[in-house]
Coordinates of C-alpha atoms in Angstrom, one line a residue:
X1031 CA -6.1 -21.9 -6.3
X1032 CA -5.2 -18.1 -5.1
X1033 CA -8.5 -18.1 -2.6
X1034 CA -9.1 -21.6 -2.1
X1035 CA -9.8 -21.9 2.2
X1036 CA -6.5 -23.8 3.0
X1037 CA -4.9 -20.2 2.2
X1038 CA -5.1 -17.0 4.1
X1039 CA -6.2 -14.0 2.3
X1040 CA -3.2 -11.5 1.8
X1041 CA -3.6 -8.2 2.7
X1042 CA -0.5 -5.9 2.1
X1043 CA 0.0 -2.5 4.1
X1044 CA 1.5 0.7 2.5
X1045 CA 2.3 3.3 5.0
X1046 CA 1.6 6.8 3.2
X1047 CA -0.7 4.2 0.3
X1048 CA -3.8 1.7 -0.4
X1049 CA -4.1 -1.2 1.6
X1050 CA -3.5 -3.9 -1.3
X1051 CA -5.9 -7.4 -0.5
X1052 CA -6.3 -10.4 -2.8
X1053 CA -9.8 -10.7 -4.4
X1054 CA -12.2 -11.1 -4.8
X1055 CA -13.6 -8.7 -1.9
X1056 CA -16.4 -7.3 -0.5
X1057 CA -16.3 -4.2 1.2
X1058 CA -18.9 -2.7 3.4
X1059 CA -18.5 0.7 4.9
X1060 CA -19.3 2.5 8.1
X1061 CA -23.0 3.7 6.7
X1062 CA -23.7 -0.5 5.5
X1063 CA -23.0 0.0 1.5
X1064 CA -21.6 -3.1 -0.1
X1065 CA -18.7 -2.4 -2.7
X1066 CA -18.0 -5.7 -4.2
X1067 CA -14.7 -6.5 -7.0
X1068 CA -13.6 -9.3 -8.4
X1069 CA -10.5 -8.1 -9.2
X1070 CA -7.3 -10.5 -8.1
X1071 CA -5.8 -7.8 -6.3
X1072 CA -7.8 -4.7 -4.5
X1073 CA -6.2 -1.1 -4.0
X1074 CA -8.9 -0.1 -1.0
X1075 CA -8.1 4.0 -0.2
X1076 CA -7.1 4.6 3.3
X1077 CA -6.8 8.5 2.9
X1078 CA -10.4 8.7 2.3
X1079 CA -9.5 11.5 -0.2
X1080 CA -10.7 9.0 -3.2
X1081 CA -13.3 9.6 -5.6
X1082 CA -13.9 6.2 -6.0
X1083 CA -13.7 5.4 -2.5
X1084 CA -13.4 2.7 -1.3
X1085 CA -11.2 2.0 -4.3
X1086 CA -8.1 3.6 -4.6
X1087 CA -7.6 6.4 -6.9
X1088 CA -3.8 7.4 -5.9
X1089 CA -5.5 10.8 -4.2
X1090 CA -2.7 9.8 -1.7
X1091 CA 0.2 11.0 -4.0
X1092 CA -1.6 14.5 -4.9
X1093 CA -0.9 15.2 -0.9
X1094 CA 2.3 13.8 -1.0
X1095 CA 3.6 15.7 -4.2
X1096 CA 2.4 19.3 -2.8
X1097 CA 3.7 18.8 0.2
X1098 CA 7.3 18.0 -1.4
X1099 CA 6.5 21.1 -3.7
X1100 CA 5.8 23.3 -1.1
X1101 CA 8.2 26.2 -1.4
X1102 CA 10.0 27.7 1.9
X1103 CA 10.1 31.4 2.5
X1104 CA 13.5 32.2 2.7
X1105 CA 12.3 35.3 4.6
X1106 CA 10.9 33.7 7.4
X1107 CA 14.0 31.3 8.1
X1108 CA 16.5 34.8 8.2
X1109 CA 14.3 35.9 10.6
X1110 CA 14.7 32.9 12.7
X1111 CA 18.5 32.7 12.6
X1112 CA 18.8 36.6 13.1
X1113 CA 17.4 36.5 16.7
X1114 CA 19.2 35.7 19.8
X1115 CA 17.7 32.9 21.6
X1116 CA 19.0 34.3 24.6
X1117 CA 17.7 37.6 24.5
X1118 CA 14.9 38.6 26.6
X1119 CA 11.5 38.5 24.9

């Protein structure tokens, strides 16, 4: 069995995702509400930017995507390379 008590739950970490658990799980959160699945796996949001919260709702890659989108202002980085860094200011 996947849960039986001889195992240890397994609980996967995703540095810029969900924390990934084996179910079922209960979750209880800072203000005491219970969110219970019984799911075999759980995505539980660590961003916090979930509208399911504590579930997972891949908020996470809306973030990640903009910030890779982000355009650079070509403008700013002449400016930058025209100036003398040894100039007096």
């Amino acid at each position: 069995m996947q849960n039986s008590p001889e195992r240890p739950r397994r609980v996967t970490v995703d540095r810029d995702g969900p924390l990934l658990v084996e179910g079922p799980v209960e979750v209880v959160g800072d203000d005491g509400t219970v969110s219970v699945s019984s799911r075999f796996t759980v995505a539980i949001c660590t961003c916090r930017r979930s509208r399911t919260y504590p579930w997972c709702d891949t908020s996470h890659r809306r973030r990640v995507k903009q910030h890779e989108d982000k355009p650079t202002r070509p403008e700013a980085e002449n400016q930058n390379q025209d100036q003398d860094p040894e100039a007096p200011s």
